[in-house]
């Protein structure tokens, strides 16, 4: 385990409702998650980013406010699943773009920026020296028997147009996780946390975190009582 458990970057919440420890993916630095960190911290969740060090992230969570959530994208998602299967202390996890390698070999080439996102702002971030490192091998996702040992709820996001990790294969592998909510980002690419739907993804995360704070991610906080469609939308109140 790493002896340094300080995050590479942290976005503190003023009134803390919980803590997220983000593990970066292949070749990513903490700057990749600045927008994500600022947005979640504005809703009361402190966000710390660890550069490819899931062990340090787990150790840091032991020192911060609950609920404590591990977050990972790409290889970071595989790292999150590994430490959870090994019994890491966390209340829940959020993963995105879980890596799948059909041949079972280590992947060293990073996804191209165009494969990662269609968001112009995020493309600009990825083009900076502060955001990227040299290519590294992807950490493999644990085997199904190990995933079955994950004892906390997991919220997973995956783009329907992800060519790096096709969603069908990813969904099949993640089905071994006992308590899994898999959310498809429609026409989304690999960086589901930072793609064009990043606002909707962040909003979904906040709703899920609020349910987690309530003690059960499966118990809704909000409920739609009536959905108005078509001509009914314009009916007067006394019709």
Coordinates of C-alpha atoms in Angstrom, one line a residue:
X1 CA 0.0 0.0 0.0
X2 CA 1.2 3.5 -0.8
X3 CA 2.6 5.4 2.2
X4 CA 1.4 8.8 0.9
X5 CA -2.4 9.0 1.1
X6 CA -2.7 12.6 0.1
X7 CA -4.7 13.2 -3.1
X8 CA -3.0 14.9 -6.0
X9 CA -5.9 17.4 -6.1
X10 CA -8.9 18.0 -3.9
X11 CA -12.0 20.1 -4.2
X12 CA -13.5 20.5 -0.7
X13 CA -17.1 21.0 0.0
X14 CA -18.1 23.8 2.4
X15 CA -20.7 21.7 4.2
X16 CA -19.6 18.1 3.7
X17 CA -22.3 15.6 2.8
X18 CA -19.8 12.9 1.8
X19 CA -16.5 12.2 0.2
X20 CA -15.4 10.9 -3.2
X21 CA -12.0 9.5 -4.0
X22 CA -11.3 9.4 -7.7
X23 CA -8.8 7.1 -9.3
X24 CA -7.6 8.3 -12.6
X25 CA -7.5 6.1 -15.8
X26 CA -4.8 5.4 -18.3
X27 CA -2.4 8.2 -18.7
X28 CA -4.6 10.7 -16.8
X29 CA -3.5 13.4 -14.3
X30 CA -5.7 15.0 -11.7
X31 CA -6.5 18.0 -14.0
X32 CA -8.8 15.7 -16.1
X33 CA -11.3 15.8 -13.2
X34 CA -11.3 19.4 -12.3
X35 CA -14.7 20.1 -13.8
X36 CA -16.1 16.9 -12.1
X37 CA -14.6 17.9 -8.8
X38 CA -15.9 21.4 -8.8
X39 CA -19.4 20.3 -9.7
X40 CA -19.7 17.6 -7.1
X41 CA -18.1 19.8 -4.4
X42 CA -20.7 22.5 -5.1
X43 CA -23.3 20.0 -4.1
X44 CA -21.6 19.2 -0.8
X45 CA -19.3 16.3 -1.7
X46 CA -15.6 16.7 -1.2
X47 CA -13.6 15.2 -4.2
X48 CA -10.0 14.0 -4.0
X49 CA -8.2 12.7 -7.1
X50 CA -5.5 10.0 -6.9
X51 CA -3.3 9.4 -9.9
X52 CA -3.6 5.7 -10.5
X53 CA -3.3 4.8 -6.9
X54 CA -6.4 3.0 -5.6
X55 CA -4.7 1.8 -2.4
X56 CA -3.9 5.4 -1.4
X57 CA -7.5 6.4 -2.2
X58 CA -8.9 3.7 0.0
X59 CA -6.6 4.7 2.8
X60 CA -7.6 8.3 2.5
X61 CA -11.3 7.4 2.7
X62 CA -10.7 6.0 6.1
X63 CA -9.9 9.5 7.3
X64 CA -12.7 11.6 5.8
X65 CA -16.5 12.1 6.2
X66 CA -19.0 9.5 5.2
X67 CA -20.5 8.3 3.0
X68 CA -17.2 7.4 1.5
X69 CA -17.2 6.5 -2.2
X70 CA -14.6 5.2 -4.6
X71 CA -14.8 6.6 -8.1
X72 CA -12.8 5.4 -11.2
X73 CA -12.9 5.8 -14.9
X74 CA -11.2 3.5 -17.5
X75 CA -8.4 1.7 -15.7
X76 CA -9.4 3.5 -12.6
X77 CA -12.7 1.7 -12.7
X78 CA -10.8 -1.7 -12.8
X79 CA -8.7 -0.5 -9.8
X80 CA -11.9 0.4 -7.9
X81 CA -13.4 -3.0 -8.5
X82 CA -10.1 -4.7 -7.5
X83 CA -9.8 -3.0 -4.1
X84 CA -13.5 -3.5 -3.4
X85 CA -13.2 -7.2 -4.2
X86 CA -10.2 -7.3 -1.7
X87 CA -12.4 -5.7 1.0
X88 CA -11.5 -2.0 0.8
X89 CA -13.4 0.2 3.3
X90 CA -15.9 2.2 1.3
X91 CA -19.6 2.7 1.4
X92 CA -20.2 2.6 -2.4
X93 CA -18.5 3.0 -5.7
X94 CA -19.0 4.9 -9.0
X95 CA -17.3 3.6 -12.2
X96 CA -17.2 4.7 -15.8
X97 CA -15.8 3.4 -19.0
X98 CA -14.8 0.1 -17.5
X99 CA -12.0 -1.3 -19.7
X100 CA -12.6 -4.5 -21.7
X101 CA -9.9 -6.2 -23.7
X102 CA -11.4 -8.9 -25.9
X103 CA -8.0 -10.6 -26.3
X104 CA -7.2 -10.7 -22.6
X105 CA -3.9 -8.9 -23.2
X106 CA -2.6 -5.8 -21.4
X107 CA -3.3 -2.6 -23.4
X108 CA -0.6 0.0 -23.5
X109 CA -2.0 2.4 -26.1
X110 CA -4.2 5.1 -24.6
X111 CA -7.5 5.8 -26.3
X112 CA -7.4 8.7 -28.8
X113 CA -9.0 11.9 -27.6
X114 CA -11.8 11.5 -30.3
X115 CA -12.5 8.0 -28.8
X116 CA -12.7 9.4 -25.3
X117 CA -15.1 12.4 -25.7
X118 CA -17.1 14.6 -28.0
X119 CA -17.2 17.5 -25.5
X120 CA -15.1 20.4 -27.0
X121 CA -14.1 21.7 -23.5
X122 CA -12.9 18.3 -22.4
X123 CA -11.0 17.8 -25.6
X124 CA -9.2 21.1 -24.8
X125 CA -8.3 19.8 -21.4
X126 CA -7.0 16.5 -22.8
X127 CA -4.7 18.5 -25.1
X128 CA -2.8 20.0 -22.3
X129 CA 0.4 18.7 -20.7
X130 CA -1.2 19.1 -17.3
X131 CA -3.8 16.4 -18.1
X132 CA -1.9 13.5 -19.7
X133 CA 1.0 11.2 -18.9
X134 CA 2.9 8.6 -20.9
X135 CA 0.9 5.5 -22.0
X136 CA 0.6 2.9 -19.4
X137 CA -0.9 -0.6 -19.3
X138 CA -4.5 -0.9 -18.3
X139 CA -5.3 -2.8 -15.1
X140 CA -7.5 -5.8 -15.9
X141 CA -11.0 -6.0 -14.5
X142 CA -11.2 -8.7 -11.8
X143 CA -12.7 -12.1 -12.7
X144 CA -16.4 -12.7 -12.2
X145 CA -15.8 -14.7 -9.0
X146 CA -14.0 -11.7 -7.5
X147 CA -16.6 -9.2 -8.7
X148 CA -19.2 -11.3 -6.9
X149 CA -17.4 -10.5 -3.6
X150 CA -18.0 -6.7 -4.0
X151 CA -20.2 -5.9 -1.0
X152 CA -21.2 -2.3 -1.7
X153 CA -23.6 -0.7 -4.2
X154 CA -21.9 0.2 -7.5
X155 CA -23.2 2.9 -9.9
X156 CA -21.7 2.4 -13.4
X157 CA -21.8 4.7 -16.4
X158 CA -21.0 3.6 -19.9
X159 CA -21.4 5.2 -23.3
X160 CA -23.5 3.4 -25.9
X161 CA -21.0 4.5 -28.6
X162 CA -17.9 3.6 -26.6
X163 CA -15.6 1.9 -29.1
X164 CA -12.8 1.5 -26.6
X165 CA -14.9 -0.7 -24.3
X166 CA -18.1 -1.9 -26.1
X167 CA -21.1 -1.6 -23.7
X168 CA -22.5 -5.1 -24.4
X169 CA -19.3 -6.8 -23.3
X170 CA -18.9 -4.5 -20.3
X171 CA -22.5 -5.0 -19.2
X172 CA -22.0 -8.8 -19.4
X173 CA -18.8 -8.6 -17.2
X174 CA -20.2 -6.2 -14.7
X175 CA -23.4 -8.4 -14.2
X176 CA -21.3 -10.4 -11.7
X177 CA -21.4 -7.4 -9.3
X178 CA -24.2 -8.2 -6.8
X179 CA -25.6 -4.6 -6.3
X180 CA -25.1 -2.8 -9.7
X181 CA -26.9 0.0 -11.3
X182 CA -25.7 0.4 -14.9
X183 CA -26.5 3.7 -16.7
X184 CA -26.1 4.1 -20.4
X185 CA -25.1 7.5 -21.8
X186 CA -26.9 7.7 -25.1
X187 CA -24.5 8.1 -28.0
X188 CA -21.8 8.5 -25.3
X189 CA -18.1 7.8 -25.7
X190 CA -15.5 6.4 -23.3
X191 CA -15.1 9.2 -20.8
X192 CA -18.6 9.0 -19.5
X193 CA -17.9 11.4 -16.6
X194 CA -16.6 14.0 -18.9
X195 CA -18.4 13.5 -22.2
X196 CA -21.1 15.8 -23.7
X197 CA -23.7 14.5 -21.2
X198 CA -21.4 15.3 -18.2
X199 CA -24.1 17.6 -16.6
X200 CA -26.7 14.8 -16.7
X201 CA -24.2 12.3 -15.4
X202 CA -23.2 14.6 -12.5
X203 CA -26.9 15.2 -11.7
X204 CA -27.5 11.4 -11.7
X205 CA -24.5 10.9 -9.4
X206 CA -25.9 13.5 -6.9
X207 CA -29.3 11.9 -6.9
X208 CA -27.7 8.5 -6.2
X209 CA -25.4 9.9 -3.5
X210 CA -28.4 11.5 -1.8
X211 CA -30.1 8.1 -1.8
X212 CA -26.9 6.6 -0.4
X213 CA -26.9 9.2 2.4
X214 CA -30.5 8.1 3.2
X215 CA -29.3 4.6 3.9
X216 CA -30.5 2.8 0.8
X217 CA -29.6 3.7 -2.8
X218 CA -32.7 1.8 -4.0
X219 CA -35.1 4.0 -2.0
X220 CA -36.0 7.1 -4.2
X221 CA -35.9 10.6 -2.8
X222 CA -38.2 11.9 -5.6
X223 CA -41.2 10.3 -7.2
X224 CA -43.0 11.4 -10.4
X225 CA -46.7 11.4 -9.7
X226 CA -47.9 12.4 -13.2
X227 CA -46.2 12.7 -16.5
X228 CA -48.1 15.0 -18.9
X229 CA -47.8 14.4 -22.6
X230 CA -49.1 15.7 -25.8
X231 CA -52.4 17.7 -25.8
X232 CA -53.0 17.1 -22.1
X233 CA -50.1 19.4 -21.4
X234 CA -52.2 22.4 -22.5
X235 CA -55.5 21.6 -20.7
X236 CA -56.8 24.2 -18.3
X237 CA -56.6 23.3 -14.6
X238 CA -60.5 23.0 -14.4
X239 CA -60.9 21.0 -17.6

